[in-house]
Amino acid sequence: MNRTMNKKNIIALLITGFMLFGACMFGFTADVHAEGNVDQRLLGTTDGKTYVNEYFNIRIPLFKNMTIADDANLALQNEADANGYTAEKRLADINAGIPTYVQYFSTDNNDIYVLVGKFQSKEEKDYFKKNYLNEDLSETVESWKNDPNASDFKSGFKKVECLGKTRPIVLVKGKYYGKDYTEAHLLYISGDYYAIYAVSGYGTNQLELFQKATRVRKQK
C-alpha cells in the first residue's frame, strides 16, 4: 500500500552491506562473543495491541487493528523459502549473523517492521554503533529521492524521549501520493544483539509509538 511495502528490504540490505564492509575492513570472525545464543525471547510476542520483546526489555504499542504477519509472510519479508519457515529458523538465522525481520504489522495506512541481528565481534559492534545511524539516514533519503511518488520531504535525526533517555530517531517526513507520510527508525542495542524498529505510514503520529514505549520489567 505504501513506500515501505515497496522498499521493505532497505534496512536488511543496508545492514548486510554494512556488516560485509566491516568484515572486509577488520577481518571479523564469527562467534567470538561470550553471550552465546539466546532463546525465542529474542523474537518477541504480540497480543495485537503491543509488541513485547523480553530480551530487549521493550514494549511498544501498535496502531489499532494491525494485521500480524504469519510465518509465510515473514518468509516473504526475509526473502526465504516459505516451506518450513518457522520461529526456530528465524532464531537460527539471527544467531548465524543474518539480520532477520522477526515481526511485521500492517494496516491500510501504517507498517511496523522489527528486525533483529547479532554482532559477530566486538569490533563489528563498535563499528556499527559509530556508523550505522548515519548510513541508515543516507540510504533512507536516497530511497525517497528515487521514489517518483514521494515529494517535499525533510530528513534528519529527531531526539525523542524513549525508554528513560533521549534517543536519536532516523526520521523522514514528506508527501507520498500527495498525502502526509512519515518514516521513523529506532536502533536499540543490548548485549550482542541489536533491534531496529521501523514505523512508517500516512500521517504524522508514527513517533508516538516510540514515545509511548515502556519497559517489560524494571531496568537494572
C-alpha positions as a printed Julia matrix, in Angstrom:
220×3 Matrix{Float64}:
  0.0     0.0    0.0
  2.86    2.39   0.58
  6.57    3.12   0.38
  7.59    0.58   3.0
  5.98   -2.27   1.14
  7.94   -1.31  -1.96
 11.15   -0.67  -0.03
 10.74   -3.3    2.66
 14.23   -4.72   2.35
 16.2    -1.47   2.52
 17.1    -1.97   6.18
 18.13   -5.62   5.83
 20.13   -4.87   2.69
 21.8    -1.88   4.33
 22.79   -3.92   7.38
 24.05   -6.83   5.28
 26.2    -4.5    3.19
 27.3    -2.69   6.31
 28.44   -5.88   8.0
 30.2    -7.16   4.89
 32.07   -3.87   4.61
 33.08   -4.08   8.25
 34.16   -7.69   7.85
 36.43   -6.73   4.97
 37.88   -3.8    6.9
 38.57   -5.56  10.17
 38.59   -9.25   9.32
 35.71  -10.04  11.68
 35.32  -13.66  12.66
 32.06  -15.24  13.74
 31.0   -16.44  17.18
 33.58  -14.57  19.21
 31.18  -13.12  21.76
 30.7   -14.91  25.06
 26.96  -14.36  25.48
 26.02  -17.32  23.29
 22.69  -17.98  21.64
 19.5   -16.54  23.09
 16.15  -18.32  23.17
 12.93  -17.22  21.47
 12.53  -14.23  23.78
 14.67  -12.54  21.13
 11.83  -12.74  18.58
  9.19  -11.07  20.71
  5.46  -11.66  21.05
  2.29   -9.69  20.48
 -1.25   -9.57  21.82
 -2.43   -7.48  18.87
 -2.19   -4.25  20.86
  1.5    -4.21  21.76
  4.73   -5.83  20.64
  6.81   -7.16  23.54
 10.43   -8.22  23.33
 11.6    -9.8   26.57
 15.25   -9.9   25.56
 15.44   -6.18  24.73
 13.05   -5.38  27.6
 10.83   -3.27  25.36
  7.07   -3.0   24.99
  5.91   -0.9   22.02
  2.25   -0.12  21.29
  0.77   -0.9   17.9
 -1.73    1.04  15.84
 -5.32   -0.18  16.08
 -6.42   -3.19  14.05
 -2.99   -4.1   12.75
 -2.59   -7.38  10.86
  0.12   -9.63  12.31
  2.42  -11.41   9.88
  2.42  -15.21   9.91
  5.35  -17.49   9.04
  4.61  -17.33   5.32
  4.51  -13.54   5.32
  7.73  -13.3    7.32
  9.36  -15.67   4.85
  8.38  -13.2    2.14
  9.83  -10.25   4.07
 13.09  -12.15   4.6
 13.17  -13.48   1.03
 13.29  -17.0    2.46
 11.77  -20.3    1.39
  8.31  -20.41   2.98
  8.44  -24.21   3.24
  9.15  -24.98   6.88
  9.93  -21.35   7.71
  9.39  -21.15  11.47
 10.37  -19.11  14.51
 13.18  -21.61  15.1
 14.56  -20.89  11.62
 14.45  -17.14  12.23
 16.26  -17.54  15.53
 18.9   -19.76  13.92
 19.44  -17.18  11.16
 19.91  -14.38  13.7
 22.45  -16.36  15.67
 24.24  -17.17  12.42
 24.72  -13.45  11.84
 21.85  -12.93   9.37
 19.75   -9.79  10.07
 16.17  -11.03  10.18
 12.71   -9.49  10.22
 11.14  -11.14  13.28
  7.78   -9.36  13.06
  5.74   -7.26  10.68
  2.48   -5.46  11.45
  0.33   -3.58   8.94
 -2.85   -1.63   8.33
 -4.02    0.2    5.21
 -2.13    3.25   6.48
  0.83    2.06   8.56
  3.55   -0.56   8.72
  5.81   -1.65  11.57
  8.86   -3.82  10.93
 11.03   -5.33  13.66
 14.46   -6.54  12.55
 16.92   -8.31  14.85
 20.57   -9.12  14.28
 23.63  -10.32  16.16
 27.1    -8.83  16.28
 29.81  -11.31  15.44
 32.64   -9.47  17.18
 33.38   -6.55  19.47
 34.94   -4.68  16.52
 31.8    -5.17  14.47
 29.63   -3.88  17.31
 31.81   -0.81  17.83
 31.84   -0.04  14.11
 28.08   -0.49  13.9
 27.38    1.8   16.86
 29.59    4.52  15.42
 28.38    4.48  11.83
 25.04    2.75  11.35
 22.57    5.58  12.02
 24.23    7.92   9.54
 24.24    5.21   6.9
 20.61    4.37   7.61
 19.58    8.01   7.19
 21.58    8.34   3.98
 20.12    5.2    2.41
 16.57    6.05   3.51
 16.83    9.54   1.99
 18.19    8.02  -1.21
 15.2     5.69  -1.42
 12.85    8.66  -1.08
 14.7    10.53  -3.82
 14.34    7.56  -6.13
 10.61    7.11  -5.49
  8.59    9.06  -8.07
  5.57    9.16  -5.75
  7.45   10.87  -2.88
  7.91   14.63  -2.67
  8.54   17.62  -0.39
 10.36   15.6    2.23
 12.63   16.61   5.05
 15.02   14.31   6.85
 17.34   14.13   9.82
 17.66   12.84  13.36
 14.91   13.55  15.84
 15.77   13.26  19.52
 12.9    11.52  21.31
 12.35   10.67  24.96
 12.13    6.91  24.77
 12.62    4.27  27.46
 14.01    6.64  30.03
 16.51    8.54  27.91
 16.83   10.75  24.85
 17.41    8.63  21.76
 18.07    9.6   18.13
 15.42    8.52  15.62
 16.06    8.41  11.89
 13.15   10.49  10.59
 11.89   11.36   7.12
  8.65   13.31   6.68
  7.11   14.32   3.39
  4.35   13.63   0.92
  3.51   10.31  -0.66
  0.92   10.44  -3.43
  0.33   13.98  -2.15
 -0.54   12.89   1.41
  1.48   13.39   4.6
  3.79   10.44   5.16
  6.33    9.66   7.89
  9.1     7.1    8.24
 10.93    6.59  11.55
 13.63    4.09  12.6
 14.82    3.31  16.13
 18.06    1.39  16.73
 18.31   -0.43  20.06
 21.31   -2.46  21.21
 21.53   -4.92  24.09
 24.46   -7.23  24.62
 25.48   -8.98  21.41
 22.18   -8.2   19.68
 20.51   -5.21  18.05
 16.93   -4.46  17.07
 15.65   -1.95  14.55
 12.05   -0.79  14.77
 10.84    0.79  11.54
  7.49    2.59  11.65
  6.07    4.22   8.55
  2.79    5.34   7.12
  0.37    8.12   6.34
  0.02   10.89   8.9
  2.45   12.3   11.43
  1.92   10.2   14.58
  4.5     7.48  13.96
  6.92    8.87  16.55
  4.29    8.47  19.26
  4.86    4.72  19.3
  8.46    5.25  20.41
  7.46    7.9   22.94
  4.91    5.51  24.43
  7.29    2.55  24.6
  7.77    1.09  28.09
  9.89   -1.49  29.84
  8.61   -5.02  30.28
 10.33   -5.14  33.66
 12.34   -2.7   35.77
 15.67   -1.93  34.12
 18.7    -2.94  36.18
